[in-house]
Structures are given as C-alpha cells and as structure tokens.
Short mmCIF file of C-alpha atoms in Angstrom, two decimals:
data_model
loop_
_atom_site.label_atom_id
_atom_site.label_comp_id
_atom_site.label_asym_id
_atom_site.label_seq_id
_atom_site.Cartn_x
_atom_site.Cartn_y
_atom_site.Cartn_z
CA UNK A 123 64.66 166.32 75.61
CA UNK A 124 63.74 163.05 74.37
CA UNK A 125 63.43 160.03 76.63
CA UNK A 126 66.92 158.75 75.86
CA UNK A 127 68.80 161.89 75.83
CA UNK A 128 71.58 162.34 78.46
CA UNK A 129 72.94 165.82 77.59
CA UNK A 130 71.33 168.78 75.62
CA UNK A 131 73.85 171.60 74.68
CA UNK A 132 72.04 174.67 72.66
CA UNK A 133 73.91 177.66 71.31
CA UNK A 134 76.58 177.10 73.60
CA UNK A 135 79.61 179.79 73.51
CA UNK A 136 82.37 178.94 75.03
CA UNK A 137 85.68 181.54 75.69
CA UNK A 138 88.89 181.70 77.66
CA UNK A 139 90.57 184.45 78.94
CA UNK A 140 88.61 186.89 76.50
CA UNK A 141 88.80 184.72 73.58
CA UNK A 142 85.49 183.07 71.90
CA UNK A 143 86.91 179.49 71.19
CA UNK A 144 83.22 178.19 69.92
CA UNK A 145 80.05 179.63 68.93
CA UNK A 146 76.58 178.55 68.64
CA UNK A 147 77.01 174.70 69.22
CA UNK A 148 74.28 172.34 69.43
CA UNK A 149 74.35 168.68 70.01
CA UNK A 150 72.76 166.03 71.78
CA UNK A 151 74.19 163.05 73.30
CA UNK A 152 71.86 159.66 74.18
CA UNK A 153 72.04 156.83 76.04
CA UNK A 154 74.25 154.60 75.24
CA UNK A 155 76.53 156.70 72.39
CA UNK A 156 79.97 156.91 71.79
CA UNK A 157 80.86 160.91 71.05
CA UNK A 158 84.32 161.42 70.15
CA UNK A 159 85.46 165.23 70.32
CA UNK A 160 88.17 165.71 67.57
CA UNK A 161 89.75 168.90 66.25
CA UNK A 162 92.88 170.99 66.66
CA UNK A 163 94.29 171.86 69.72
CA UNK A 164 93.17 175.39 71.15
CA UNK A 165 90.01 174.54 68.90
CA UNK A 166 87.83 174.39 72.98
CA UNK A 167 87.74 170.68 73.46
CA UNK A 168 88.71 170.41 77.18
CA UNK A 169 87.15 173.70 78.15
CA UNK A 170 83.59 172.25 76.67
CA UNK A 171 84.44 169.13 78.63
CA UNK A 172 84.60 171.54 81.74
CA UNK A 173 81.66 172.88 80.65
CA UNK A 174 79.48 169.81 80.42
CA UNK A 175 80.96 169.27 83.85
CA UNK A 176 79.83 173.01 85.13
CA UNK A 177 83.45 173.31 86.64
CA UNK A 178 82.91 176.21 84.12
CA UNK A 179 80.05 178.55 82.73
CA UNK A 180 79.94 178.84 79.19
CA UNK A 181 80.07 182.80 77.98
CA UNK A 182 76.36 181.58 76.42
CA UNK A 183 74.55 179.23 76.13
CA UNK A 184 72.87 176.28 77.64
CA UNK A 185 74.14 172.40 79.11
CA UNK A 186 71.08 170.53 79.57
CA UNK A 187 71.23 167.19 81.51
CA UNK A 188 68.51 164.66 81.72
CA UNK A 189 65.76 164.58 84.34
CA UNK A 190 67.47 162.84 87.27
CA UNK A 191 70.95 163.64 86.45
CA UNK A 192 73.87 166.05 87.16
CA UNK A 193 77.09 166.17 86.99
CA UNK A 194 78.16 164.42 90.67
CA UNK A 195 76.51 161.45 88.69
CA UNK A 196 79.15 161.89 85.76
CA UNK A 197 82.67 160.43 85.78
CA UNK A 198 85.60 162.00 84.65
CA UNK A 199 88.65 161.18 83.93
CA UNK A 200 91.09 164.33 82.96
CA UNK A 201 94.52 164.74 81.67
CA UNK A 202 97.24 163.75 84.13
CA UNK A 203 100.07 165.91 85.28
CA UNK A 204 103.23 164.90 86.22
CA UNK A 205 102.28 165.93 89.66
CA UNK A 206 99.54 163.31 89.77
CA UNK A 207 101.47 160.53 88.66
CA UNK A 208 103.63 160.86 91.60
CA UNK A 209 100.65 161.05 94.34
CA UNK A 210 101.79 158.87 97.63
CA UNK A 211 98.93 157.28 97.66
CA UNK A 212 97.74 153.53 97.74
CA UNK A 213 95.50 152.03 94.68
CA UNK A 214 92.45 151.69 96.92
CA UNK A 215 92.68 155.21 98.34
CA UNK A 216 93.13 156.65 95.08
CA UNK A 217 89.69 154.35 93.36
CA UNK A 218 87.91 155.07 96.97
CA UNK A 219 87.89 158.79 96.53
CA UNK A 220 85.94 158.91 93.64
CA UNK A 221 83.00 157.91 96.11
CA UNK A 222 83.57 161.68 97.19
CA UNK A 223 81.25 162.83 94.58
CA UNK A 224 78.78 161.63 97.05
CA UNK A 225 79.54 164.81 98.71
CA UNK A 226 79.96 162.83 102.13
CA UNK A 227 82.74 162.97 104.19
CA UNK A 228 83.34 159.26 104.66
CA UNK A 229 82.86 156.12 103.35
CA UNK A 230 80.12 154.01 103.83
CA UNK A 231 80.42 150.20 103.34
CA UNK A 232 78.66 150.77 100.01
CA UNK A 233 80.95 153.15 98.64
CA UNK A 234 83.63 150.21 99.38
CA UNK A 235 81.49 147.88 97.52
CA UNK A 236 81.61 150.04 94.69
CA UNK A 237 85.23 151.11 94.37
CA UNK A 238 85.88 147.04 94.79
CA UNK A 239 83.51 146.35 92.40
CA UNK A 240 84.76 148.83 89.68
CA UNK A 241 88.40 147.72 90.41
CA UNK A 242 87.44 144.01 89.31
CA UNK A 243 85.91 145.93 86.22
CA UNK A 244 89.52 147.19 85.51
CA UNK A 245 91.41 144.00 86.42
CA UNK A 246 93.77 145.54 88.77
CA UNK A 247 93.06 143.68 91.79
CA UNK A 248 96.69 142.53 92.22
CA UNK A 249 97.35 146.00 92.48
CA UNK A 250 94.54 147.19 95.54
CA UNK A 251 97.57 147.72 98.23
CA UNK A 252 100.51 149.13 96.09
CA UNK A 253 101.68 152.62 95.57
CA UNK A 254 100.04 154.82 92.60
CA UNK A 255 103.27 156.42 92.29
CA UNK A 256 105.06 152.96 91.20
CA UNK A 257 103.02 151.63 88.79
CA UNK A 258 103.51 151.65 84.81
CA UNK A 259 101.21 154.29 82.99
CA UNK A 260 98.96 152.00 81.74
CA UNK A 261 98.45 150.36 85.05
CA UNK A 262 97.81 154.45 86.84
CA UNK A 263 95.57 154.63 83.72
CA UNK A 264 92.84 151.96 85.13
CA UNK A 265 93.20 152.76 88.70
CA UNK A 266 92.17 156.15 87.12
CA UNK A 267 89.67 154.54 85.35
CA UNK A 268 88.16 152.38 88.21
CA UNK A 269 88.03 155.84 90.18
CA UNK A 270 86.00 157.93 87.50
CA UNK A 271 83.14 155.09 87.51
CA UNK A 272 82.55 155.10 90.92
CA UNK A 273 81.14 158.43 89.84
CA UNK A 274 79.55 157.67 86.52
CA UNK A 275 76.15 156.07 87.10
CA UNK A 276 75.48 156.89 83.36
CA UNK A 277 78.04 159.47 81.57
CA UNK A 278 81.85 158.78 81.31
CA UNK A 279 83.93 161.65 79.98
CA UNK A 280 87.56 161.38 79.04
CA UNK A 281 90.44 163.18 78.19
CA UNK A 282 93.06 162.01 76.18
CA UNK A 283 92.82 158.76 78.18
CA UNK A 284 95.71 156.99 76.07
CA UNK A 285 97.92 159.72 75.88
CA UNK A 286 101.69 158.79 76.72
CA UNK A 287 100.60 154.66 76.57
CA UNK A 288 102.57 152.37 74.53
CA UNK A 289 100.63 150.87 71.58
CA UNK A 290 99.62 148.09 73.46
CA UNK A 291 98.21 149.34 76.18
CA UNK A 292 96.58 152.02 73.84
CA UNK A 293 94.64 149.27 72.43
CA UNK A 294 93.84 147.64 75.83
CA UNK A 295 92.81 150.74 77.06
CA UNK A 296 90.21 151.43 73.96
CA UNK A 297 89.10 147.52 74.45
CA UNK A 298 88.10 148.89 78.04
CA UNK A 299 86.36 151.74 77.10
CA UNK A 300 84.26 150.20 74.34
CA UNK A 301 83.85 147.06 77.03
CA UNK A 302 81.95 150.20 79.33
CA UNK A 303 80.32 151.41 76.04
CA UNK A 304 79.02 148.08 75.55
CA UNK A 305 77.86 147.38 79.55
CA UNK A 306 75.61 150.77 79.07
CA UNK A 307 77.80 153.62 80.20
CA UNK A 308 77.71 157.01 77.51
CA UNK A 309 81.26 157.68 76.72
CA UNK A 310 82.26 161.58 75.73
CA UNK A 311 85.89 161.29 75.22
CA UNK A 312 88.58 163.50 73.65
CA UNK A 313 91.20 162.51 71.23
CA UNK A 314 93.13 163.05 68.79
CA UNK A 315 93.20 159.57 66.97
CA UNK A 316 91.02 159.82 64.25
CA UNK A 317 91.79 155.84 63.75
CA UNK A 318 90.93 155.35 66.81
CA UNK A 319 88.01 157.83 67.00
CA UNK A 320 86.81 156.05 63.62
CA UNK A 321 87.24 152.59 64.90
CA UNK A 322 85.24 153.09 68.21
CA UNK A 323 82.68 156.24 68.00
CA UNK A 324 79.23 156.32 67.01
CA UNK A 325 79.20 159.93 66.66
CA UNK A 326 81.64 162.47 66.18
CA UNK A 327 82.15 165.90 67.37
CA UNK A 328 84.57 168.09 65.20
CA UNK A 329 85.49 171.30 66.13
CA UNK A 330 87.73 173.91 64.52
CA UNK A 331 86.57 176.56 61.99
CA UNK A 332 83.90 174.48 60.71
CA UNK A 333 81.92 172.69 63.07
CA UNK A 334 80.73 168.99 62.50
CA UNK A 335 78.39 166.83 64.52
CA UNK A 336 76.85 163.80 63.55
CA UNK A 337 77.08 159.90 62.97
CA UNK A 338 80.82 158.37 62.51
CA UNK A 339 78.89 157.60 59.04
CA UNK A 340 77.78 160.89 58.08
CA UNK A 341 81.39 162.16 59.26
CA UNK A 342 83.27 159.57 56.36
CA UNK A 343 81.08 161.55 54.29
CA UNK A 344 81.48 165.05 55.34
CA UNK A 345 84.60 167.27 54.14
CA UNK A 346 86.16 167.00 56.94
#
C-alpha cells in the first residue's frame, strides 16, 4: 500500500443470502479523500460498508487497512431505525458509548474528554443532558455524529447520513461532514444524491452493472 493509503480492497466479492451483489472490485481509498458510494439500491452498497467494517466477510476477496489501523479505529455511522430514534437515553450517554470501541468496560476520564470534545465539534452542547428520544432528526443526527468520531481516529463511514432531514439541515449536515473532511478525517459515505455526491466528493464509487471508480472529474466524464 502506499504511504497514504487507508484502505486497500482487491477482487472483492461480495453476496447475500446466495446472491453475488459485486464482483471483482478494486479500489483504494487515501488519506484525506472524500469517496462517495452511489448506485441503485440492492446494487451492495451497505453490505460493502459492512464489509470494510469486517461485521461481514466478503464471499472473496480482500479489505486491506493501513499499517496501524483497524476497524475499532473507524467510525460509523449507519442507517437509523425507528427503534433507535426512540432510545431512552441521555445525549451524553448516547456520544459516551462510542468510547466502547475501546473494548473497555468503562470510561476513563479520557474517553470523557473525547466524547466532550467531539460534542463541541457538533455544536450540540445545549443538548449534553436531554433525552435522544426528544430531539428533532437533525439534532439525533449530530449526537450520532459526535458518537461515530469518538471512534474514528482516521476513517469516517456513513450511511445515508441525511436521509429523512429537511433541506436545511441536509445542507448543514453536508457543511459538517466536509468541515471533518477538511480537519483530516477520510469520509466513505453512501448516498444517493448525486448533487450532493458531485458537490462534496473527491472520488466516486459507482456500483450497479457497470462498475466505476475514480476522481469526481473522471466520473463527469464517464458514461455514467
């Protein structure tokens, strides 16, 4: 891998239930892009999310992460359920637990430092002592946020992270992202904007019957 490669995926396969969703994809993702995973739904987007996450195995294939990373060092944040928008839970216990990638079993007074820290980042300190389950999406949205990078020392992934948001907070919530972008976090999110996706990313991951992956440039030029 070259020195500022985060992730290294080679003739990855991925399946579900039986079914081969992709086949023989390659990429690379360094430090510091902005990959935004586009295509049809079904086409294996989440699942390869899972995948870079090994909360999966791939049917073939390889993940690669750079020397000095894995994936407790990644944060994610996934699609929410209506289950998880009603958790009884307060906004700091909801940001702490994303310390729990740590694999400890309590908090330390640095893990407090950093879920404190990373809900200043969001701008929800107003919100530190009220209930998850009463707040507006876009407000669940950065205490979601502010919990995913207390895990993600270098990679953020995301899932449909504006999905349900007004257009407001849409755009609030991209501002954010390419904010992190910008402070030197690698973001791998999913979407289904291509405005967005061509507004934001620096590369582009297309997947569907043909697979593209390259520059947001070389993807204006591409047939897709």
């Amino acid at each position: 891998m070259e020195n500022n490669a985060e992730l290294l995926v080679k003739n990855l396969c991925l399946g579900f239930e039986g079914d081969i969703l992709v086949e023989n994809l390659n990429f690379q993702v360094n430090s510091g892009d902005y990959l935004c995973i586009i295509g049809e739904n079904g086409a294996g987007k989440t699942t390869l999310m899972r995948t870079i996450l090994k909360l999966i195995s791939p049917v073939s294939g390889t993940v690669e992460y750079a020397e000095g990373t894995n994936s407790t060092d990644i944060g994610y944040l996934p699609q929410q359920t209506n289950v998880q928008r009603d958790f009884p839970a307060s906004v700091w216990e909801i940001v702490l637990s994303g310390c729990q990638n740590t694999g400890r079993f309590f908090y330390s007074a640095a893990h407090k430092q950093i879920a404190e820290k990373n809900i200043r980042r969001m701008g929800i300190e107003d919100l530190k002592y009220r209930s998850y389950r009463e707040l507006s999406g876009g407000q669940q949205q950065r205490v979601l946020l502010a919990r995913a990078l207390c895990a993600a020392k270098k990679i953020l992934l995301l899932d449909e992270p504006v999905a349900g948001l007004d257009p407001k907070v849409t755009a609030e919530m991209y501002e954010l992202i390419k904010r992190l972008n910008r402070e030197g976090i690698t973001i791998i999110m999913i979407s289904h904007d291509v405005e967005a996706t061509l507004t934001y990313a620096s590369h582009i991951l297309h997947l569907g019957e043909r697979i593209f992956y390259g520059t947001k440039e070389e993807y204006l030029c591409s047939k897709h």
